[in-house]
Amino acid sequence: MTITPYKKLYLSALIACNLSLVGCGSSDSDNSNTSSSSSSSSSSSSSSSSSSSSVSHTQVFVDPSSRLHIGDSTTFEREKFITLHASHTENDWWLGTNDASLGGSALMPEFVETYDVYFGRDTGGMAWQLSQIAEDPARPGYASSADAEQIGGDTTGWYDFRTDEQGLQMRAQEHRNSQMVVAAQQHPYWPNGTLTGQGWAFSQANTADAPFGTATGDYMGLFLANYFRQSEGEPGQPKPKYVEVMNEPLYDLITAADTPEDPAKIFEFHNAVADAVRKLNPDVLLGGYTAAFPDFEKDNFQRWEERDKLFMDIAGENMDFISLHFYDFPIFPGGANGALVQRYRKGSNLEATFDMLNQYSVMTEGEVKPLMISEYSAQTHALDNGPWVPYRDWLIVKSANAMMMQFMQRADQIEMAIPFFTVKAEWGRKSADTPYPSRLMRQQKEGEGETGEQWVYSELIDFFELWKDVKGERLYSASSDRDLLVDAYVDGDTHYLALTNLDFTEQPFSVNLPDNIQADSIEVKHLYLGDEAEAQEQRAPIVELSGLDSFTDTVVIAPEASMVISFTVNDSNADYTVDKRFAYADRYKQAISSGEDINFQFNGLTPPANGKVTLRLSLGRDHGLSLAPSISFNGQSLAAPEDIRGDDQYLDGKGRESFFGTLEIPLPLDLLQADNTLTLNFGDDGGHVSSAVLELYESEQALDTL
């Protein structure tokens, strides 16, 4: 059954898509790690969620008797992962009301309550309030504290006492706004003479008592201290929990700037802002630098040295969290003569990025710094300067599902992960026919064959439809293919098995439970790219519901698709616990020279009696260089994997500029000791081993490792 009540009546839409690209068509790419070349073969997308198959297929295991703890994270935290890049007060919820929106003026509660969604981030409210506040006559270049107190008092009072429908709805949903992130933009926050709406500019002074950026931080502190509820019983909306010092500063101030700023100056600015904010708001958490493109490996890791490492060295200790943005580029005009290429984060690149950042954090601060993923999904460059099309939403949703599944595998490290889905975003419209691309809502007339001004859900709603019911305690689950991501939860009698296929071809798989447990009431929710349209270019995502008689049936997941399988079992008692953690080597970022050993130590470990261990080696190398070093762990040789997570990153020359990804190697449990030596040796020069990490599962009983 296809779920369609919120979607357009017709699935066809004309898109500009280069059919030679993997993902635009239905081609596949081998992700063998031994060569820079990739072979492609044709494969059609399947709209069937289950079928019989004699093809060798993936095995998925889930144990309803287990409880998996990832650090201190034991449940599916919807307030952390099922989020929207919006607040409960923004005007988009009421723009075009009077029955011009799905749900009428009750759009916000209809959406967040139906899909159990939490609010995530606001980058506009603080800027608008700045445009209303005068300069302090006694402190040139600083916001007026008297104005902040007066306007802030009016704002909190109005929020608390307004009796119109908008006010009632905001207060009714404010519990979904308790983890809000607010962020500054570059202008006029960066002190360079840019005027505020009241005709003054932030002070550029740089003294011992007031370092460069203090005036900006002072305003942000006044905003947080005066425009929100400060304690229980006071008026006002909930106070933001997180503050990003600035949104994507290096892109605007360095990469795209005519006169680039010094990165060190920007990072010192972060320190000054954070110190000023904390003077008035010791309860908020400060972070940065909100990297737009964390390409650590760029220019043989010079990008890491000049930006990300430098930030950690200058401001890392003063930050409560590190903030990052991750986007897939599935249709990026970055090839020769503007040809479209694909540059994916999902898969091994995302793993390598996390491991390198975390390892450096452990080496310098003794712990993994909490991570804020305040934007993620896909940038759809080749389709952004045209009308809305459903295929564009598919590109965004499939990336969001894959990345979120990877985030959830390190749930204890993530403060929050917010897909960049706006509400209506009329503020970003380029022309009458060119709306902002990543929107939860579209006007009905934007759909092929549709008319009308009403705002209806875009295909981005499929993300929330897929995850609508998932909740509960985390279960131990595993997949025999690292390209089939799995996660599992139990809530009462209902179990949820979530899967995402990173492959560009369909994957048949079987679900296995322990021998003494049988499943019943099996329902499959399958989100995939449909093929109902006559032409390849007119395809749209589909959410299909079906049932299985038992887990003896083979299930088929479509290319880059996601599933949630719900079921009950005859025995769901929690019998044992599995604890997952990471251990980091003593060194990182080691240059590769042909024939020379690279050594790492993992010392002070307590080897688990039961469980499993995976050695994670992350490499940054030019395409064509070997990804298969000789590997020795405590003197025993290990084989480099034949496959990596996700695509091979080369994609027949249409992929990333170089390889940066993680090799995942099963490690015999009895090989692990308290102190351990890892030795690598490559047969060619170039690039770096960026990190070496052990992923450990410690179980109270023997563990199925597939």
XYZ file of C-alpha atoms in Angstrom:
706
model
C 0.000 0.000 0.000
C 1.405 3.405 -0.947
C 0.942 6.202 1.559
C -0.286 9.231 -0.367
C -2.733 11.469 1.584
C -0.186 14.250 2.023
C 1.422 13.905 -1.401
C 0.591 15.144 -4.848
C -1.843 13.211 -7.023
C 0.622 12.691 -9.838
C 4.153 11.371 -9.402
C 5.685 12.743 -12.600
C 7.862 15.863 -12.637
C 10.462 17.023 -15.140
C 13.964 17.164 -13.718
C 17.339 18.010 -15.154
C 19.347 14.910 -14.424
C 22.502 13.587 -15.994
C 21.589 9.950 -16.562
C 25.218 8.872 -16.640
C 25.455 9.481 -12.902
C 25.049 6.695 -10.395
C 21.830 7.430 -8.535
C 20.257 9.520 -11.322
C 19.877 6.352 -13.303
C 19.981 2.843 -11.960
C 23.631 2.038 -12.442
C 25.871 0.535 -9.816
C 29.490 0.962 -8.861
C 31.810 -1.642 -7.449
C 33.445 -0.327 -4.271
C 36.439 -2.607 -4.215
C 39.307 -0.942 -2.375
C 42.137 -2.272 -4.525
C 41.796 -0.019 -7.563
C 40.806 3.492 -8.501
C 38.637 2.225 -11.344
C 35.010 1.262 -10.856
C 32.826 -0.892 -13.028
C 29.152 -0.167 -13.471
C 26.272 -2.451 -14.250
C 22.594 -1.913 -14.827
C 20.085 -2.650 -12.090
C 16.460 -1.709 -11.774
C 14.885 -0.398 -8.602
C 12.502 -2.800 -6.906
C 9.250 -1.537 -5.450
C 8.610 -4.838 -3.725
C 9.440 -5.119 -0.053
C 9.642 -8.916 -0.022
C 10.064 -11.775 -2.445
C 11.541 -15.206 -2.794
C 15.140 -15.242 -3.993
C 17.811 -17.869 -4.473
C 20.511 -15.154 -4.714
C 23.143 -15.156 -1.989
C 22.063 -12.375 0.287
C 22.840 -10.418 3.429
C 22.122 -11.775 6.890
C 20.696 -9.447 9.526
C 20.608 -10.466 13.184
C 18.614 -8.874 15.988
C 18.256 -10.179 19.541
C 15.095 -9.099 21.390
C 16.633 -10.452 24.619
C 19.502 -7.965 24.509
C 19.865 -4.327 25.495
C 22.593 -2.371 23.722
C 24.146 0.598 25.522
C 26.267 3.020 23.491
C 28.053 4.812 26.274
C 25.245 6.330 28.325
C 22.742 6.176 25.457
C 20.272 3.312 25.919
C 17.183 4.374 23.931
C 16.105 5.892 20.631
C 16.261 9.559 21.599
C 13.704 11.191 19.327
C 14.428 14.646 20.748
C 18.021 14.166 19.568
C 17.429 12.646 16.116
C 13.849 13.301 14.943
C 14.227 17.036 14.596
C 13.469 19.912 12.241
C 15.552 22.974 11.407
C 12.928 25.285 12.890
C 11.591 26.639 16.172
C 8.090 26.621 17.622
C 7.802 30.402 17.253
C 8.850 31.012 13.656
C 6.311 32.604 11.363
C 6.587 29.900 8.677
C 4.084 27.830 10.633
C 1.437 30.519 10.132
C 2.514 31.981 6.778
C -0.416 31.509 4.402
C -2.907 30.349 7.029
C -6.673 30.857 6.860
C -6.962 27.335 5.469
C -4.138 27.940 2.954
C -1.971 25.337 4.678
C -2.494 21.650 5.239
C -4.142 21.592 8.653
C -5.049 25.262 8.310
C -3.643 27.428 11.058
C -3.011 24.251 13.091
C -0.192 23.130 10.793
C 2.454 23.083 13.518
C 0.627 20.851 16.033
C -0.699 18.674 13.218
C 2.849 18.002 12.031
C 4.799 17.676 15.280
C 2.170 15.601 17.080
C 1.425 13.275 14.163
C 5.108 12.567 13.537
C 6.481 13.171 17.063
C 9.065 15.728 15.915
C 11.234 18.068 17.997
C 12.482 21.532 17.107
C 16.178 22.039 16.501
C 17.723 25.314 15.371
C 17.048 29.000 14.802
C 19.500 31.246 12.956
C 17.168 34.205 12.352
C 15.552 35.310 15.607
C 18.690 36.684 17.238
C 19.572 38.618 14.081
C 16.118 40.186 13.845
C 16.246 41.325 17.460
C 19.702 42.813 16.840
C 18.180 44.990 14.113
C 15.811 46.475 16.721
C 18.278 47.367 19.457
C 20.138 50.658 19.838
C 23.809 51.252 20.552
C 24.803 51.773 24.153
C 25.543 55.526 24.449
C 28.123 54.833 27.149
C 29.865 52.020 25.212
C 30.297 52.694 21.487
C 30.091 49.492 19.474
C 28.057 47.653 22.125
C 24.332 46.905 22.257
C 22.275 48.875 24.758
C 21.650 46.782 27.856
C 18.705 49.055 28.726
C 17.126 48.357 25.321
C 17.733 44.637 25.731
C 16.007 44.619 29.108
C 13.009 46.611 27.847
C 12.498 44.854 24.500
C 13.312 41.478 26.017
C 10.771 42.060 28.779
C 8.102 42.957 26.218
C 8.987 39.845 24.207
C 8.776 37.420 27.125
C 5.556 38.990 28.372
C 3.902 38.858 24.956
C 4.878 35.205 24.523
C 3.410 34.249 27.888
C 0.149 36.170 27.832
C -1.038 36.322 24.223
C -4.374 34.530 23.825
C -4.606 34.190 20.036
C -4.352 30.788 18.349
C -0.672 31.261 17.524
C 0.196 32.003 21.133
C -1.759 29.028 22.420
C -0.076 26.685 19.935
C 3.422 27.933 20.721
C 3.043 27.398 24.448
C 1.430 23.974 23.901
C 4.454 22.804 21.883
C 7.264 24.501 23.790
C 8.308 21.216 25.396
C 9.532 20.206 21.929
C 11.821 23.266 21.922
C 13.833 22.512 25.064
C 17.070 21.695 23.174
C 17.090 24.660 20.806
C 20.278 25.743 19.052
C 20.694 29.426 18.172
C 23.459 30.653 15.900
C 24.891 33.948 14.709
C 25.527 34.677 11.049
C 28.580 36.553 9.726
C 26.966 39.937 9.188
C 26.810 42.166 11.142
C 28.161 39.938 13.937
C 31.707 39.830 12.549
C 33.160 43.229 13.599
C 34.187 44.813 10.302
C 32.062 47.958 10.203
C 28.863 46.372 8.877
C 25.938 48.341 10.306
C 23.031 46.886 12.260
C 19.440 47.834 11.490
C 19.797 50.743 13.920
C 22.829 52.160 12.116
C 25.703 51.156 14.413
C 28.432 48.518 14.151
C 30.053 46.180 16.658
C 33.282 47.361 18.235
C 36.478 46.174 16.550
C 38.596 46.861 19.621
C 41.065 44.201 20.680
C 42.393 44.743 24.187
C 43.382 42.548 27.097
C 40.122 43.370 28.882
C 37.945 43.199 25.763
C 39.415 40.939 23.047
C 38.144 41.201 19.481
C 34.607 39.787 19.467
C 33.691 40.792 23.018
C 31.072 43.269 21.832
C 29.396 40.600 19.688
C 29.386 38.157 22.586
C 28.024 40.825 24.896
C 24.971 41.311 22.642
C 24.429 37.569 22.349
C 24.630 37.308 26.133
C 22.074 40.111 26.535
C 19.777 38.375 24.055
C 19.905 35.061 25.919
C 19.546 36.701 29.342
C 16.590 38.955 28.483
C 14.487 37.412 25.712
C 13.805 34.012 27.297
C 12.484 32.424 30.467
C 15.362 32.284 32.938
C 13.799 30.043 35.573
C 10.631 28.077 36.237
C 7.591 30.287 36.733
C 8.943 33.298 34.850
C 7.416 34.460 31.558
C 8.940 33.762 28.162
C 9.757 30.894 25.851
C 12.283 28.237 26.891
C 15.861 29.454 26.862
C 18.073 27.962 24.132
C 20.307 25.195 25.419
C 23.021 25.582 22.765
C 24.730 28.527 21.095
C 26.860 28.245 17.970
C 29.201 31.223 17.953
C 28.799 31.647 14.191
C 27.227 29.698 11.345
C 29.776 28.446 8.772
C 32.217 31.349 9.264
C 35.149 30.079 7.214
C 33.214 29.719 3.994
C 32.042 33.332 4.052
C 35.082 34.934 5.659
C 37.807 32.892 3.930
C 36.776 30.540 1.108
C 34.400 32.926 -0.702
C 35.908 36.208 0.537
C 37.701 38.705 -1.713
C 40.040 39.471 1.201
C 40.224 36.332 3.351
C 40.476 36.649 7.110
C 43.087 34.825 9.182
C 41.551 31.585 10.535
C 43.345 32.125 13.850
C 41.563 35.485 14.226
C 38.191 33.800 13.680
C 38.969 31.135 16.265
C 40.161 33.701 18.822
C 36.871 35.495 18.127
C 35.109 32.276 19.178
C 36.880 32.416 22.524
C 35.995 36.064 23.113
C 32.329 35.539 22.203
C 32.047 32.444 24.390
C 33.593 34.212 27.389
C 31.263 37.202 27.018
C 28.147 35.045 26.627
C 28.998 32.988 29.709
C 29.274 36.075 31.924
C 25.501 36.477 31.745
C 24.551 32.882 30.856
C 26.563 30.234 32.680
C 23.806 27.735 31.908
C 24.134 27.656 28.093
C 26.511 25.469 26.082
C 28.789 27.171 23.529
C 30.244 25.570 20.420
C 31.789 26.004 16.983
C 33.190 26.469 14.531
C 30.206 25.041 12.617
C 32.220 23.832 9.653
C 30.406 23.949 6.321
C 32.756 21.523 4.577
C 34.918 19.503 6.987
C 37.199 18.175 4.247
C 40.056 17.171 6.531
C 41.966 15.371 3.770
C 41.997 18.269 1.286
C 45.501 19.189 0.013
C 47.000 16.143 1.730
C 45.489 17.152 5.098
C 46.610 20.798 4.954
C 42.924 21.744 5.327
C 42.894 19.879 8.632
C 46.072 21.608 9.817
C 45.025 25.102 8.768
C 41.421 24.950 9.919
C 40.069 22.127 12.036
C 43.181 21.288 14.054
C 43.914 24.985 14.462
C 40.429 25.544 15.835
C 40.845 22.709 18.323
C 44.242 24.061 19.401
C 43.004 27.649 19.852
C 39.406 27.277 20.999
C 38.705 23.574 21.553
C 39.163 23.645 25.307
C 36.789 26.617 25.557
C 34.012 24.951 23.541
C 31.352 22.738 25.092
C 30.793 20.996 21.759
C 32.143 20.840 18.216
C 29.623 21.808 15.570
C 29.619 20.302 12.058
C 27.556 20.269 8.877
C 27.459 17.245 6.570
C 26.033 17.207 3.057
C 26.098 14.735 0.214
C 26.605 16.305 -3.227
C 24.712 13.843 -5.476
C 24.428 16.157 -8.525
C 27.289 18.610 -8.230
C 28.570 20.483 -11.334
C 32.204 20.061 -10.294
C 33.522 17.990 -13.162
C 35.279 19.029 -16.358
C 33.268 21.611 -18.323
C 30.604 21.639 -15.611
C 29.865 17.916 -15.832
C 27.939 16.538 -12.867
C 29.814 14.544 -10.244
C 28.884 12.857 -6.958
C 30.640 13.462 -3.666
C 29.152 11.528 -0.801
C 29.640 11.930 2.931
C 27.486 8.947 3.806
C 29.455 5.750 4.166
C 33.154 5.512 4.941
C 33.910 9.233 4.532
C 31.635 10.139 7.417
C 33.212 7.450 9.590
C 36.752 8.676 8.852
C 35.786 12.272 9.629
C 34.368 11.361 13.032
C 37.259 9.068 13.934
C 39.954 11.623 13.123
C 38.238 14.450 14.978
C 37.494 12.260 17.984
C 40.995 10.817 18.137
C 42.548 14.283 18.160
C 40.052 15.354 20.825
C 41.064 12.396 23.024
C 44.762 13.086 22.473
C 44.493 16.793 23.357
C 41.687 16.901 25.930
C 41.470 13.355 27.207
C 37.920 12.787 26.001
C 35.687 12.893 22.944
C 34.261 16.380 22.652
C 30.454 16.271 22.214
C 29.339 16.763 18.603
C 26.526 18.949 17.279
C 25.351 18.106 13.759
C 23.300 21.243 13.235
C 22.745 20.682 9.498
C 22.891 17.565 7.338
C 21.329 15.863 4.277
C 22.136 16.674 0.612
C 22.859 19.767 -1.446
C 21.131 19.362 -4.803
C 23.105 21.879 -6.861
C 21.984 20.974 -10.392
C 18.289 21.199 -9.435
C 18.332 24.237 -7.142
C 17.784 26.934 -9.774
C 14.482 25.597 -10.987
C 11.001 24.667 -9.779
C 10.237 22.103 -7.110
C 10.531 18.501 -8.274
C 9.975 15.373 -6.170
C 13.234 13.743 -7.297
C 15.150 16.528 -5.571
C 13.406 15.667 -2.305
C 14.376 12.012 -2.791
C 18.047 12.984 -3.018
C 17.717 14.878 0.262
C 15.744 12.206 2.120
C 17.955 9.259 1.149
C 21.053 11.105 2.378
C 19.358 12.124 5.615
C 18.327 8.541 6.373
C 21.787 7.131 5.719
C 23.614 9.756 7.752
C 21.211 9.551 10.680
C 21.701 5.783 10.847
C 25.457 6.403 11.076
C 24.999 9.101 13.716
C 22.936 6.699 15.819
C 25.840 4.251 15.907
C 27.691 6.799 18.084
C 24.637 8.206 19.845
C 26.519 8.992 23.042
C 28.832 11.372 21.151
C 26.040 13.313 19.432
C 24.317 16.175 21.233
C 21.766 16.535 18.455
C 21.483 15.888 14.705
C 19.248 18.247 12.728
C 18.412 17.551 9.079
C 18.348 20.780 7.121
C 14.623 20.749 6.442
C 13.043 24.208 6.618
C 9.287 24.763 6.889
C 8.252 27.000 3.946
C 11.350 29.213 3.542
C 9.746 32.009 1.545
C 12.627 34.126 2.843
C 14.884 32.103 0.536
C 12.779 32.183 -2.636
C 14.898 33.192 -5.679
C 12.003 33.981 -8.041
C 8.341 33.211 -8.587
C 9.307 29.878 -10.151
C 12.394 29.142 -8.042
C 11.566 28.389 -4.413
C 14.049 27.465 -1.711
C 15.025 23.815 -2.263
C 14.867 22.057 1.119
C 11.315 22.631 2.377
C 8.884 20.560 4.394
C 6.005 22.360 2.641
C 5.347 23.256 -0.981
C 2.395 24.926 -2.661
C 0.041 22.522 -4.352
C 0.452 24.246 -7.723
C 4.146 23.245 -7.746
C 3.263 19.588 -8.340
C 2.961 18.175 -11.849
C -0.696 18.367 -12.903
C -1.782 20.150 -9.708
C -3.265 23.580 -9.074
C -3.992 25.729 -6.070
C -2.226 27.961 -3.555
C -2.588 25.585 -0.610
C 0.589 24.573 1.212
C 0.953 20.784 1.330
C 3.758 18.483 2.411
C 6.675 18.006 0.066
C 8.310 14.583 -0.277
C 10.504 15.417 2.726
C 7.584 14.245 4.854
C 8.629 10.696 3.923
C 11.582 10.973 6.324
C 9.211 11.582 9.228
C 6.676 9.023 8.007
C 9.359 6.333 8.007
C 10.475 7.069 11.586
C 7.067 8.068 12.952
C 6.562 5.211 15.411
C 10.120 4.192 16.289
C 11.029 4.440 19.973
C 12.146 2.346 22.907
C 15.249 0.638 24.270
C 18.108 -0.211 21.915
C 18.697 -3.848 20.960
C 21.848 -5.512 19.722
C 21.694 -5.958 15.946
C 24.212 -6.765 13.233
C 24.511 -7.057 9.453
C 26.806 -9.301 7.429
C 27.202 -6.502 4.860
C 28.512 -3.135 6.054
C 26.526 -1.471 3.241
C 23.280 -2.487 4.924
C 23.045 -0.317 8.037
C 20.908 -1.730 10.850
C 19.590 -0.573 14.199
C 16.882 -2.005 16.464
C 14.661 -0.977 19.391
C 11.865 -2.353 21.542
C 8.960 -0.480 23.077
C 6.634 -2.659 25.112
C 5.688 -5.574 22.885
C 6.673 -3.888 19.622
C 10.133 -4.256 18.129
C 11.549 -1.999 15.433
C 14.304 -2.975 13.025
C 15.582 -0.022 10.954
C 17.690 -0.571 7.827
C 19.295 1.644 5.185
C 20.901 0.384 1.995
C 24.042 2.311 1.005
C 24.355 0.328 -2.220
C 23.228 1.682 -5.592
C 21.563 -1.700 -6.243
C 18.821 -3.539 -4.379
C 19.852 -5.897 -1.578
C 18.046 -9.089 -0.617
C 18.436 -9.973 3.043
C 17.117 -12.306 5.709
C 16.333 -11.402 9.313
C 17.558 -13.852 11.945
C 16.447 -14.062 15.572
C 17.818 -16.361 18.289
C 16.569 -19.939 17.908
C 14.156 -19.751 20.834
C 12.408 -16.572 19.629
C 9.743 -16.383 16.929
C 8.404 -13.216 15.331
C 4.775 -12.386 14.611
C 2.739 -9.455 13.247
C 5.567 -8.434 10.903
C 4.984 -5.160 9.060
C 7.423 -3.567 6.608
C 7.585 0.159 5.859
C 9.792 0.682 2.796
C 10.944 4.122 1.605
C 12.418 3.930 -1.884
C 12.538 5.716 -5.245
C 9.419 4.708 -7.132
C 9.251 3.860 -10.829
C 5.595 4.658 -11.545
C 6.516 7.528 -13.851
C 6.959 6.801 -17.553
C 10.423 8.342 -17.712
C 13.390 7.917 -15.387
C 13.467 11.677 -14.846
C 9.959 11.721 -13.356
C 10.462 9.377 -10.423
C 9.462 10.266 -6.872
C 9.963 8.624 -3.463
C 7.368 6.156 -2.229
C 6.530 4.892 1.255
C 5.079 1.389 0.877
C 3.517 -0.766 3.577
C 3.437 -4.556 3.356
C 3.450 -7.597 5.615
C 5.533 -10.735 6.066
C 4.265 -14.091 7.224
C 7.588 -14.842 8.899
C 11.274 -13.957 8.837
C 11.902 -17.045 6.712
C 10.897 -14.840 3.776
C 13.646 -13.010 1.919
C 13.213 -9.252 2.062
C 14.458 -6.976 -0.718
C 15.450 -3.395 0.005
C 15.686 -1.058 -2.997
C 18.785 0.957 -3.989
C 19.687 3.591 -1.367
C 16.355 2.871 0.304
C 15.399 2.620 3.965
C 13.046 0.350 5.896
C 11.481 0.065 9.304
C 10.249 -3.449 10.116
C 8.000 -3.727 13.163
C 7.154 -7.054 14.804
C 6.269 -8.779 18.050
C 7.938 -11.866 19.538
C 7.017 -14.694 21.867
C 9.716 -13.722 24.398
C 10.996 -10.163 24.803
C 12.492 -10.265 28.291
C 15.768 -8.379 28.676
C 18.271 -11.115 29.525
C 21.647 -9.498 28.918
C 23.377 -6.175 28.209
C 25.891 -5.248 25.528
C 28.079 -2.170 26.011
C 29.659 -0.431 23.034
C 32.634 1.913 23.249
C 35.582 3.186 21.232
C 39.285 3.069 22.109
C 41.708 5.430 20.377
C 45.375 4.878 19.507
C 48.257 6.889 20.932
C 48.969 8.664 17.629
C 47.141 9.867 14.540
C 47.817 11.329 11.070
C 50.842 9.285 10.096
C 52.375 9.867 6.648
C 52.575 6.818 4.383
C 55.952 5.928 2.865
C 56.455 2.804 0.799
C 57.889 -0.100 2.788
C 58.074 1.798 6.088
C 56.218 0.504 9.165
C 53.613 2.715 10.817
C 53.058 1.765 14.454
C 50.173 2.515 16.827
C 49.615 1.544 20.460
C 46.347 0.813 22.264
C 47.292 0.636 25.923
C 45.424 0.266 29.186
C 42.497 -1.695 27.758
C 40.304 -4.199 29.560
C 39.553 -6.883 26.944
C 35.928 -8.090 27.049
C 35.333 -11.771 27.889
C 32.436 -11.843 25.406
C 31.656 -9.575 22.518
C 33.409 -8.442 19.370
C 36.066 -5.968 18.272
C 36.520 -4.108 14.989
C 39.727 -2.363 14.006
C 38.951 0.900 12.212
C 41.723 2.310 10.006
C 41.043 5.619 8.285
C 43.067 6.619 5.247
C 43.376 9.719 3.102
C 45.037 8.922 -0.259
C 44.875 9.827 -3.929
C 42.723 7.555 -6.042
C 44.736 4.700 -7.495
C 46.894 4.212 -4.414
C 46.467 1.047 -2.400
C 43.865 0.782 0.339
C 45.157 -2.658 1.317
C 48.216 -2.384 3.583
C 49.772 -5.316 5.363
C 48.283 -5.295 8.864
C 49.748 -6.845 11.996
C 47.969 -6.687 15.358
C 49.991 -8.033 18.281
C 52.070 -9.960 15.762
C 49.165 -11.611 13.952
C 48.478 -10.734 10.336
C 45.041 -9.433 9.412
C 43.574 -9.112 5.938
C 42.501 -5.719 4.662
C 38.776 -5.711 3.814
C 37.674 -6.209 0.233
C 34.805 -3.774 0.729
C 34.321 -0.415 2.429
C 31.171 1.174 3.774
C 29.271 2.950 1.003
C 30.648 3.828 -2.424
C 34.310 3.599 -3.457
C 34.488 7.438 -3.644
C 35.977 7.282 -7.183
C 32.798 6.344 -9.068
C 34.456 6.030 -12.471
C 36.003 9.472 -12.095
C 32.742 11.122 -11.049
C 33.281 10.833 -7.310
C 35.319 12.604 -4.647
C 38.623 14.251 -5.564
C 40.536 11.778 -3.396
C 39.770 8.919 -1.024
C 39.111 9.578 2.652
C 37.415 6.703 4.391
C 37.532 3.986 7.020
C 38.546 0.352 6.606
C 36.662 -1.872 9.072
C 38.476 -5.098 9.987
C 37.056 -7.750 12.358
C 39.577 -8.496 15.099
C 39.677 -11.892 16.860
C 38.536 -11.234 20.420
C 41.264 -13.377 21.942
C 43.901 -11.286 20.173
C 43.097 -8.220 22.278
C 45.339 -7.554 25.308
C 45.734 -4.822 27.897
C 48.512 -3.275 25.779
C 48.412 -3.715 22.009
C 50.621 -2.941 19.024
C 49.304 -2.282 15.516
C 51.749 -2.190 12.588
C 50.854 -1.134 9.045
C 52.960 -1.206 5.916
C 52.075 0.087 2.461
C 53.726 -0.751 -0.833
C 53.378 2.770 -2.261
C 53.970 6.377 -1.183
C 51.470 9.100 -0.465
C 48.692 10.165 1.856
C 48.179 9.471 5.535
C 46.682 7.042 7.992
C 44.476 9.599 9.692
C 43.345 7.508 12.676
C 43.347 4.050 14.239
C 40.395 3.170 16.461
C 38.994 0.052 18.114
C 35.223 -0.407 18.226
C 34.455 -2.707 21.166
C 31.261 -4.524 22.081
C 31.356 -6.063 25.560
C 28.560 -8.540 26.174
C 27.328 -10.410 29.225
C 27.072 -13.518 27.058
C 28.401 -14.819 23.750
C 27.520 -12.484 20.903
C 26.431 -13.283 17.358
C 29.018 -11.467 15.219
C 27.796 -12.585 11.754
